[in-house]
XYZ file of C-alpha atoms in Angstrom:
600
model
C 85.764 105.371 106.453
C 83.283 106.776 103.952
C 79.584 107.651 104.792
C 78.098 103.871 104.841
C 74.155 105.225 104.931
C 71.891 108.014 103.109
C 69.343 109.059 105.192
C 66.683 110.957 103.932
C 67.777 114.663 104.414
C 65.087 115.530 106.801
C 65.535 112.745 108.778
C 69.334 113.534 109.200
C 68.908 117.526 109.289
C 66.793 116.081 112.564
C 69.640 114.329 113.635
C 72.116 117.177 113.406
C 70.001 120.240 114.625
C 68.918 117.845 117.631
C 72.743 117.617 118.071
C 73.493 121.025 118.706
C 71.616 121.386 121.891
C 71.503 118.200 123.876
C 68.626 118.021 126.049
C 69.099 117.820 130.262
C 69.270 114.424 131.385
C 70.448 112.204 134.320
C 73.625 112.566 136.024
C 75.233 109.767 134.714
C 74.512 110.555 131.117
C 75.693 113.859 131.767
C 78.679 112.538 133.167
C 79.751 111.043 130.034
C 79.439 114.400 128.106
C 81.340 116.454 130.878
C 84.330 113.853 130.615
C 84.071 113.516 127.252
C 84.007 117.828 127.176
C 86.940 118.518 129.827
C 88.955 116.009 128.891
C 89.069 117.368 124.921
C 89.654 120.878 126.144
C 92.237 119.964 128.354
C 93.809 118.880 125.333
C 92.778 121.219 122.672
C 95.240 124.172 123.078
C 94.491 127.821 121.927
C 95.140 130.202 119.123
C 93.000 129.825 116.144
C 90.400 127.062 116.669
C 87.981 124.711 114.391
C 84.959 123.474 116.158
C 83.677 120.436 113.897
C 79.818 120.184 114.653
C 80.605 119.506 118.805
C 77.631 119.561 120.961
C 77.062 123.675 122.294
C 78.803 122.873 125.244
C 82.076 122.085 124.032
C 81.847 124.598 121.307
C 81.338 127.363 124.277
C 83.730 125.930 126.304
C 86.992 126.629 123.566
C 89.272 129.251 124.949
C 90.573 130.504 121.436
C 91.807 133.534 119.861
C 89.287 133.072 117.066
C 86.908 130.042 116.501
C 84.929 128.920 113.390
C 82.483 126.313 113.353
C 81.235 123.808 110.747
C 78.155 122.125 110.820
C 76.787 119.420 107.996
C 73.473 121.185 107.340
C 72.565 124.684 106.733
C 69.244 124.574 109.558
C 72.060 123.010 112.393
C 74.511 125.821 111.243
C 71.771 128.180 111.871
C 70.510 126.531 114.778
C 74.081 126.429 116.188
C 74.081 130.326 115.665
C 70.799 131.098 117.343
C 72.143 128.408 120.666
C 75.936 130.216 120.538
C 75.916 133.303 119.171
C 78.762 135.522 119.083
C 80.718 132.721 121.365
C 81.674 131.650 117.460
C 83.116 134.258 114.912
C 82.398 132.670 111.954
C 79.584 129.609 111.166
C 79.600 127.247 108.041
C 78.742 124.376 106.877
C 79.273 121.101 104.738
C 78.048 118.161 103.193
C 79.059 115.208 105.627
C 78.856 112.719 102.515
C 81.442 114.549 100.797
C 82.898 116.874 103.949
C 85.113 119.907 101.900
C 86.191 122.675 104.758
C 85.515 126.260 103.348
C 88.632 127.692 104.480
C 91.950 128.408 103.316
C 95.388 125.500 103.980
C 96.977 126.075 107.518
C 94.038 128.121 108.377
C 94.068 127.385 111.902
C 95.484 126.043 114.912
C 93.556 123.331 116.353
C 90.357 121.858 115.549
C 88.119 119.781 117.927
C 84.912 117.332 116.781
C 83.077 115.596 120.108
C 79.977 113.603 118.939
C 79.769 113.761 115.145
C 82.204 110.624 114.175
C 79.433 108.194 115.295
C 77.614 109.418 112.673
C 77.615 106.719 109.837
C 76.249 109.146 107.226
C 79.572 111.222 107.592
C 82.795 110.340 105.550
C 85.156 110.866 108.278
C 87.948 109.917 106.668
C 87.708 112.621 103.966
C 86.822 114.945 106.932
C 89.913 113.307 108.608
C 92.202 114.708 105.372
C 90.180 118.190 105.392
C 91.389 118.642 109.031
C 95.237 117.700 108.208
C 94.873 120.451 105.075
C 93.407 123.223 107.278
C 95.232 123.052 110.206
C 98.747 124.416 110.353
C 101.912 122.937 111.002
C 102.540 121.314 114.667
C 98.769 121.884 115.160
C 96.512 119.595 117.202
C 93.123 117.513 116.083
C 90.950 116.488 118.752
C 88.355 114.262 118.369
C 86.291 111.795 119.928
C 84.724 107.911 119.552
C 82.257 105.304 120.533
C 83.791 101.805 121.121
C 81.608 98.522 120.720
C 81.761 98.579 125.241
C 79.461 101.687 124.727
C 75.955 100.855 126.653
C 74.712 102.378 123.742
C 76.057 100.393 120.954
C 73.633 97.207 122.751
C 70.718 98.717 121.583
C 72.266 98.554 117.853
C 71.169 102.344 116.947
C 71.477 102.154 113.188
C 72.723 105.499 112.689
C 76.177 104.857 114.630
C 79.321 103.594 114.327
C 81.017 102.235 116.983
C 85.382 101.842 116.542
C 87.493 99.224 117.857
C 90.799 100.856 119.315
C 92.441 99.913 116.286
C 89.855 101.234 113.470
C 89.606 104.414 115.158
C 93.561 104.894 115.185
C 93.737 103.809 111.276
C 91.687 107.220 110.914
C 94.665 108.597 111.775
C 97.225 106.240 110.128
C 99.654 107.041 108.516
C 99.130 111.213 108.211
C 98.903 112.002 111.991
C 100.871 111.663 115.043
C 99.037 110.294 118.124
C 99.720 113.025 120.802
C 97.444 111.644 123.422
C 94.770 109.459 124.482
C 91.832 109.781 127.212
C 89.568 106.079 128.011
C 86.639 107.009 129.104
C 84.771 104.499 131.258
C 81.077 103.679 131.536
C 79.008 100.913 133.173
C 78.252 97.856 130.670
C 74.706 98.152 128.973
C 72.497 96.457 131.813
C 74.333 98.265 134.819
C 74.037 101.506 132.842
C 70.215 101.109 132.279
C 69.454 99.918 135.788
C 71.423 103.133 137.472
C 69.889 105.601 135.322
C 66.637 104.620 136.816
C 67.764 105.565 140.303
C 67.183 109.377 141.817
C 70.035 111.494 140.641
C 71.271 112.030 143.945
C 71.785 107.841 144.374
C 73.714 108.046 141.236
C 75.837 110.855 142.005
C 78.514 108.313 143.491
C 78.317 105.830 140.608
C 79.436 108.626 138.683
C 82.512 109.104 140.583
C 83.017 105.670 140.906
C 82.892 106.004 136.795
C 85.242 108.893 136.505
C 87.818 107.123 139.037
C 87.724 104.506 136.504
C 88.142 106.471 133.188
C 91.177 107.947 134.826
C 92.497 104.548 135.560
C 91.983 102.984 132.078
C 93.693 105.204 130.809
C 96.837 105.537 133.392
C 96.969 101.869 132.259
C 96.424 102.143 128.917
C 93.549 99.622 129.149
C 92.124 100.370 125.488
C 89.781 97.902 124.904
C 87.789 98.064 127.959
C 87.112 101.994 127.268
C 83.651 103.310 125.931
C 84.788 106.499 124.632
C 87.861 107.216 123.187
C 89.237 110.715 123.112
C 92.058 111.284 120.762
C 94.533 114.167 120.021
C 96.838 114.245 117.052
C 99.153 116.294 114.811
C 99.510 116.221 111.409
C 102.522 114.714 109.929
C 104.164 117.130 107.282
C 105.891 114.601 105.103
C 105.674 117.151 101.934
C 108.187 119.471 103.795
C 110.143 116.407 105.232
C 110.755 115.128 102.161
C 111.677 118.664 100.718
C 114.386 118.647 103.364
C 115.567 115.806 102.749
C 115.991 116.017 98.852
C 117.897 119.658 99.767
C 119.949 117.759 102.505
C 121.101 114.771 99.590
C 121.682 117.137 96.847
C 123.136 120.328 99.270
C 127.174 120.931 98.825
C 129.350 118.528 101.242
C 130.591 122.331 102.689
C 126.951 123.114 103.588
C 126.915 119.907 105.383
C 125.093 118.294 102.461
C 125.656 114.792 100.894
C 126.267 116.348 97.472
C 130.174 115.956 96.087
C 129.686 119.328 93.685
C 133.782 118.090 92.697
C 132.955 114.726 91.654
C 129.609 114.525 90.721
C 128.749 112.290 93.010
C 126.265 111.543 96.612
C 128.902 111.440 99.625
C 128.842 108.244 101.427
C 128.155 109.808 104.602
C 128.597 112.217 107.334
C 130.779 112.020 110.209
C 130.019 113.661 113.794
C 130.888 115.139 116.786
C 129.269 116.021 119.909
C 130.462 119.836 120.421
C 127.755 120.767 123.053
C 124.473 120.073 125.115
C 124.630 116.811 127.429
C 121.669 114.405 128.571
C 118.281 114.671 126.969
C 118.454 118.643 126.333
C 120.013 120.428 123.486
C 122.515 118.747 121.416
C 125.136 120.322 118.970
C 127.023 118.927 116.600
C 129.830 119.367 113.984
C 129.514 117.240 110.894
C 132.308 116.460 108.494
C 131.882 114.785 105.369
C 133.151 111.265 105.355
C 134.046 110.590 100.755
C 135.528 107.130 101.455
C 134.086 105.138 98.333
C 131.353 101.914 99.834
C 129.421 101.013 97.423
C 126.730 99.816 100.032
C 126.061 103.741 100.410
C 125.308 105.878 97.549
C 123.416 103.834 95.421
C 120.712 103.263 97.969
C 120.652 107.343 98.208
C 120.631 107.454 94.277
C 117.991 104.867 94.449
C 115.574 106.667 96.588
C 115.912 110.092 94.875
C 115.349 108.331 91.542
C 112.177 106.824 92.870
C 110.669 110.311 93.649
C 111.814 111.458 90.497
C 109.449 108.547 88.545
C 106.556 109.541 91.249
C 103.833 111.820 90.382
C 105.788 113.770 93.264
C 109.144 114.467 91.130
C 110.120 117.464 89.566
C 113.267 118.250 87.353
C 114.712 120.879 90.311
C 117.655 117.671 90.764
C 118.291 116.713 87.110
C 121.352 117.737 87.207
C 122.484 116.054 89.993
C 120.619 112.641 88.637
C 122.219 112.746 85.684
C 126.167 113.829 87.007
C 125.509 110.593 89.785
C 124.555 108.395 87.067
C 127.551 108.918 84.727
C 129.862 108.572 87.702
C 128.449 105.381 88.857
C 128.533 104.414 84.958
C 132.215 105.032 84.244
C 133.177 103.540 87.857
C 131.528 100.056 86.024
C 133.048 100.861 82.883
C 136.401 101.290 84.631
C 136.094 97.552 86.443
C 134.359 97.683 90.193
C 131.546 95.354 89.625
C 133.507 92.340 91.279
C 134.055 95.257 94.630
C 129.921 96.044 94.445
C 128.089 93.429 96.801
C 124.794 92.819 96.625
C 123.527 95.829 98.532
C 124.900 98.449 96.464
C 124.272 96.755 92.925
C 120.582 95.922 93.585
C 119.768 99.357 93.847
C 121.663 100.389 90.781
C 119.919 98.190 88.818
C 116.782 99.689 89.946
C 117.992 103.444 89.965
C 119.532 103.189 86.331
C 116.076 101.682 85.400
C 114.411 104.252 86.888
C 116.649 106.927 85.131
C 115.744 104.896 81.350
C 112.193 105.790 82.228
C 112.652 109.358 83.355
C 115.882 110.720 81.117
C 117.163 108.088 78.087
C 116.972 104.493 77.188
C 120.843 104.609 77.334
C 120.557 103.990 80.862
C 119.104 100.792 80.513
C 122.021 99.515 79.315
C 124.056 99.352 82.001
C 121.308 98.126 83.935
C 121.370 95.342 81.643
C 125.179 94.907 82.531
C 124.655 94.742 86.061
C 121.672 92.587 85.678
C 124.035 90.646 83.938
C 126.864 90.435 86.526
C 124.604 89.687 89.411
C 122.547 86.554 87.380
C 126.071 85.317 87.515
C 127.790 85.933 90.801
C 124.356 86.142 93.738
C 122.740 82.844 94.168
C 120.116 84.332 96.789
C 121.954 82.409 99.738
C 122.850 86.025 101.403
C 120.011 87.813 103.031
C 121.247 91.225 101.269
C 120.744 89.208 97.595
C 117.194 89.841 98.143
C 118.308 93.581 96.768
C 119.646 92.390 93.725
C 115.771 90.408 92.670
C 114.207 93.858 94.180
C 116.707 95.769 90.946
C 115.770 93.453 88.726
C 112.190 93.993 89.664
C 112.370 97.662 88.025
C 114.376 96.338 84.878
C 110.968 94.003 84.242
C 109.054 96.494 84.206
C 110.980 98.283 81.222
C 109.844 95.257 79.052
C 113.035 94.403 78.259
C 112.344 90.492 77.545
C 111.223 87.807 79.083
C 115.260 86.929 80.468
C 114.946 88.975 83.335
C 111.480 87.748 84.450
C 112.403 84.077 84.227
C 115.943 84.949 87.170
C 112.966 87.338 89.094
C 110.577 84.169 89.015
C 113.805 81.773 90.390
C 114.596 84.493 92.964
C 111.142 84.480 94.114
C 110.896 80.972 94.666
C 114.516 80.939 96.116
C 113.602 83.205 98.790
C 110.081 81.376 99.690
C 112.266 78.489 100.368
C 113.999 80.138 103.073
C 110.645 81.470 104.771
C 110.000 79.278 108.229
C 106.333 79.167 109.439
C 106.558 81.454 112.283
C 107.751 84.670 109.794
C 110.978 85.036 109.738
C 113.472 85.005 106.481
C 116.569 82.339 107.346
C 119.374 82.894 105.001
C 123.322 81.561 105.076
C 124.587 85.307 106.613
C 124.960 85.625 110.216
C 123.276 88.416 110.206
C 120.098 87.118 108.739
C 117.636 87.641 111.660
C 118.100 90.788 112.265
C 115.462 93.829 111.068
C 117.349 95.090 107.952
C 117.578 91.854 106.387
C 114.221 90.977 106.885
C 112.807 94.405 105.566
C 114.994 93.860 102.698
C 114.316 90.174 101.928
C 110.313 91.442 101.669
C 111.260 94.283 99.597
C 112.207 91.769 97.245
C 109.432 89.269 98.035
C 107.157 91.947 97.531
C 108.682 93.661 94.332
C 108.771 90.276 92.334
C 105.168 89.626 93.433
C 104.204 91.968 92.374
C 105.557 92.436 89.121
C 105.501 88.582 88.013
C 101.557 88.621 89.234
C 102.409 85.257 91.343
C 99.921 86.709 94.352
C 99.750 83.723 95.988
C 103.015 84.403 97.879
C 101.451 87.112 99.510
C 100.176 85.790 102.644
C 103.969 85.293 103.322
C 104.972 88.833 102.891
C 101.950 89.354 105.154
C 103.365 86.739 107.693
C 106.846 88.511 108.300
C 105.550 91.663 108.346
C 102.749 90.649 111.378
C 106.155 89.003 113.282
C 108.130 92.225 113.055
C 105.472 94.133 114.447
C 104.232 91.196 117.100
C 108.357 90.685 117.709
C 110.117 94.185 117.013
C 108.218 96.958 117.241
C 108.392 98.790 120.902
C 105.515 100.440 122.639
C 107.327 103.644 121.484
C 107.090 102.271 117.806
C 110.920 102.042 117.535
C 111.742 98.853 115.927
C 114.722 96.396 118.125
C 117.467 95.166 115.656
C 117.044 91.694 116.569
C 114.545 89.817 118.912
C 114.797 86.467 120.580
C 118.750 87.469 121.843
C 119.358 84.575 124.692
C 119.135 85.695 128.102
C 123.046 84.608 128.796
C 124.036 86.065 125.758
C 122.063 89.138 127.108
C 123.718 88.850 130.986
C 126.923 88.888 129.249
C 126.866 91.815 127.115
C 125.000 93.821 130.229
C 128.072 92.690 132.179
C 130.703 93.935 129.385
C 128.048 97.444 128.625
C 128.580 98.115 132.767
C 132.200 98.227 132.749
C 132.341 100.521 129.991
C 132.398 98.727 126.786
C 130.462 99.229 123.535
C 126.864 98.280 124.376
C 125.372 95.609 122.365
C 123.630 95.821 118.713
C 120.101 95.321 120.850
C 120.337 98.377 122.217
C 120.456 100.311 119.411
C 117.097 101.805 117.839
C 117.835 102.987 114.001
C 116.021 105.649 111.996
C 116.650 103.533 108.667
C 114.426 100.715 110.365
C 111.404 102.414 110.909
C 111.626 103.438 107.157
C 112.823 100.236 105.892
C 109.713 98.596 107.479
C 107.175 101.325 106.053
C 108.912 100.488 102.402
C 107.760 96.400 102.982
C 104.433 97.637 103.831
C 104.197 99.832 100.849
C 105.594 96.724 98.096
C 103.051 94.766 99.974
C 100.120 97.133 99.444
C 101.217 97.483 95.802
C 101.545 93.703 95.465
C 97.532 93.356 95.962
C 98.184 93.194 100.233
C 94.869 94.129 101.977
C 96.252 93.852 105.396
C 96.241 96.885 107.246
C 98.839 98.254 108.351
C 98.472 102.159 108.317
C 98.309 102.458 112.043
C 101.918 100.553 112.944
C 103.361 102.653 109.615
C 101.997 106.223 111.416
C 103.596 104.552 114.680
C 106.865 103.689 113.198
C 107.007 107.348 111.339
C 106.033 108.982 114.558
C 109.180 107.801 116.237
C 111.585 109.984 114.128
C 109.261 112.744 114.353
C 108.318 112.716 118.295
C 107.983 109.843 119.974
C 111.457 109.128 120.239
C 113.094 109.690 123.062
C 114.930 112.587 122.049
C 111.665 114.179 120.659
C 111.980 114.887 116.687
C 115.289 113.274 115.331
C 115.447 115.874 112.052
C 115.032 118.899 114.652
C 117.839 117.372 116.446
C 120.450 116.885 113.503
C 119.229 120.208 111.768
C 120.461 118.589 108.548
C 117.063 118.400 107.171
C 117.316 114.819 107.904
C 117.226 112.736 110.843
C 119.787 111.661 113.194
C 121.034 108.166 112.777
C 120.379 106.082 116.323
C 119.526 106.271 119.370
C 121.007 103.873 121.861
C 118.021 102.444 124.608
C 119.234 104.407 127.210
C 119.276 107.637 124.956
C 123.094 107.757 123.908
C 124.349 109.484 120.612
C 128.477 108.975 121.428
C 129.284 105.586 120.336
C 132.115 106.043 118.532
C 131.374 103.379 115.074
C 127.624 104.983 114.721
C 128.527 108.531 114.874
C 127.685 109.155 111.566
C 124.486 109.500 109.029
C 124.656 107.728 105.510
C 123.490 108.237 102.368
C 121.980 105.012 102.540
C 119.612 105.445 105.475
C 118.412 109.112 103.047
C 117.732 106.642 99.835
C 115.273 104.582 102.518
C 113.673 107.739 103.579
C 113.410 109.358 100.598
C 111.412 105.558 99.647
C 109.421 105.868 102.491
C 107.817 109.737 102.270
C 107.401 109.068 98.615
C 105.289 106.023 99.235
C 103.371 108.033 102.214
C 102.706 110.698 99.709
C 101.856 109.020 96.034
C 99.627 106.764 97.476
C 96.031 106.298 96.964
């Protein structure tokens, strides 16, 4: 959220110098900045510590190896230095319109801001991003915010902003992990103005009464009846997850990579066993590389390293590798296996050849042409999975190759509006149809030819599945269910069949490759011209593989540089047919930290 006003600069060097040193006041005022204050600290961690502009209190309250603060005028910087003194080792300052943190990447440890993100004449979210750069990996951000059930937002102050749950989070979304929340509870506007009039010691129990109830809300979760929200966060480091998982693709099948250095070629997956650990704890595992030839595998892998390639993010440090995976996936259609290919695997061929035309030679358009070809013949978009084959062609428009392609992209798109019901959800002739994958898929596609045929008015539709997933799918946890709406018998059965012993049910598996194949829709749909936001369920759904699952961070836990394939509900990792990772569920990854990390 940028800086909305410009006040003049003596009015708001007022504003921040009166900041510094808040004046005494009545106990239940002062109760809000001692809950506000202990409940930060509580959450703020040691080491090397950023104070952003917090009120003197807080700011003398950090236990910290070292401790810098930043203020957004010179006179408060000063002021803060004459009020603090040698509590702080270093002072600075910044412009709050266009915040720019005078220190060095990874610079510190923590960093904690109570007060200033009220202020409407800060850009908070560029201050947001400074934070992120300057703090160091698995560091902690804790800040705090008004709601509109502040007293203070009845009055209508016109220098503060006051954050619905959900704004506040998308400060956060999609860069930072939500570690932990505090609701902090105080009397509505009337109540609040008619205690403050009483002698402080008659308010003294209305301000336990009001701490009792801050520690309730948030027990219960009970956002939207807090006044103050006090937030902690991590940043996410998708530039060194995505590193990892480009080594992981392209390292040697006898490193435990995905990279056949024989055969020129991305493995279709690997295989596992469970050597050691039990329960929640420590895990080990031996891999062993699993070359039978599905052609529902590598391509989506060549796919989403072909994508970073194009990005502003791709290097050349793979070209090699590109280039070997193309020519074998080129002679394998010269030498016949187009009729073996379903749609899943020649979709994103189509797109990863045109891709490689764009990035290496025109000669690689050409057999995107072929296999543009074979699938305007043989997919008539009745299979959910068909939606991959309009999302290829989407990529072969865009090399301007005639007006052929366009017209089957236009037909697909209309194909698959046809099998849109009201409620959200993509119906096609496959069994399978309802469940996540298909759905993510079928608005990749959507999406994709929206986007590139400039027919925009679909895009309320995209919008409409993607609101369903998240209203229908998408746990508390931000794990995404493989299939909602399961009957209740159907349910009692398969419990009945789990408790004697046999494989548990689909629905009780949670998949890394969903939470990335839902943060790919998003991104088509935000290229399409979508201004729905959905930043804070993509930071959710990202979060899970990197913390919130139950099993903590899923790439720790495979030490492959990638993460570990599933999760059952009830935490298992041995069932026998999904002990594996493919090189699929990488290409989807590899999609999704791309689009995290080109975008606007």
């Amino acid at each position: 959220m940028c800086a909305e006003s410009a006040l003049p600069t003596v009015t708001r060097d007022a504003i921040l110098r009166k900041w510094v040193r808040q004046p005494p006041t009545t106990p239940l005022i002062q109760q809000l900045r001692d809950e506000e204050r202990r409940r930060a600290l509580a959450a703020l961690g040691g080491g090397r510590v950023l104070d952003l502009a917090s009120e003197a209190n807080v700011t003398r309250g950090v236990a910290a190896d070292s401790l810098a603060r930043v203020d957004f005028s010179d006179d408060a910087s000063a002021y803060a230095s004459e009020t603090i003194g040698d509590a702080v080792d270093e002072y600075r300052s910044t412009d709050p319109e266009r915040p720019s943190l005078p220190f060095a990447d990874d610079a510190f440890d923590a960093a904690v801001s109570i007060g200033p993100y009220d202020w409407k004449f800060l850009d908070v979210e560029s201050l947001t991003a400074e934070v992120g750069r300057v703090i160091d990996d698995g560091g902690k951000f804790v800040f705090s915010v008004p709601t509109p059930r502040s007293p203070y937002a009845a009055n209508g102050w016109p220098d503060n902003h006051y954050y619905e749950p959900r704004e506040a989070l998308s400060l956060l979304a999609p860069d930072w992990r939500l570690l932990d929340a505090d609701l902090v509870f105080q009397y509505p506007y009337y109540v609040h103005m008619a205690l403050n009039t009483l002698p402080a010691s008659l308010q003294e129990p209305f301000v336990d009464a009001a701490e009792r109830a801050s520690d309730e809300l948030t027990a219960r979760k009970r956002w939207d009846d807090a006044s103050y929200l006090v937030l902690a966060a991590e940043p996410l480091d998708y530039q060194g997850y995505l590193d990892d998982a480009l080594d992981c693709l392209f390292r040697p099948v006898d490193e435990n990579g995905f990279w056949d250095t024989e055969d020129g070629k991305i493995l279709r997956g690997l295989d596992y066993e469970i050597a050691g650990g039990s329960g929640s704890g420590n895990v080990e595992f031996e891999w062993t590389p699993d070359d039978r030839e599905l052609w529902r595998y590598a391509p989506f892998g060549l796919m989403g390293a072909l994508q970073w390639r194009v990005s502003a993010l791709g290097t050349d440090r793979y070209d090699d590798e590109l280039r070997r995976a193309l020519d074998y996936f080129a002679e394998e259609i010269e030498n016949g296996t187009l009729s073996a290919m379903p749609s899943y695997g020649i979709g994103p061929l189509i797109c990863a050849f045109s891709l490689a035309a764009e990035v290496f030679d025109a000669t690689h358009e050409r057999v995107a042409w072929e296999l543009f070809e074979h699938s305007h013949d043989r997919f008539d978009f009745t299979h959910a999975e068909d939606s991959l084959v309009a999302y290829g062609w989407s990529y072969l428009v865009e090399r301007e190759s005639g007006s052929v392609v366009r017209e089957a992209l236009s037909e697909a798109l209309a194909l698959m509006n046809d099998r849109l019901t009201p409620d959200g959800l993509f119906v096609f002739d496959n069994h399978t149809t309802r469940r996540h994958q298909n759905q993510m898929y079928a608005c990749w596609g959507f999406a994709r030819a929206i986007e590139v045929t400039g027919q925009t008015g679909y895009l309320e539709n995209v919008e409409r599945v993607l609101e369903r997933t998240i209203d229908k799918r998408m746990r508390d946890d931000g794990a995404f269910v493989w299939e909602d709406e399961v009957s209740s018998v159907r349910r009692a059965r398969r419990g009945t069949t789990k408790r004697l012993g046999f494989r548990p049910p689909y629905w009780d598996f949670l998949y890394e490759c969903h939470q990335t194949f839902f943060v790919n829709a998003v991104a088509h749909y935000e290229a399409a011209g979508g201004e729905r936001d959905f930043d804070p369920e993509v930071s959710r759904a990202m979060a899970w593989i990197y913390g919130d699952s139950s099993r903590g961070n899923l790439v720790e836990l495979s030490e492959l540089g990638v993460p570990m394939r599933f999760l059952t509900v009830d935490d298992r990792l041995d069932i026998d047919d999904q002990m594996y990772k493919g090189s699929y569920e990488i290409g989807s990854y590899l999609m999704a930290l791309t689009n995290l990390l080109a975008e606007p």
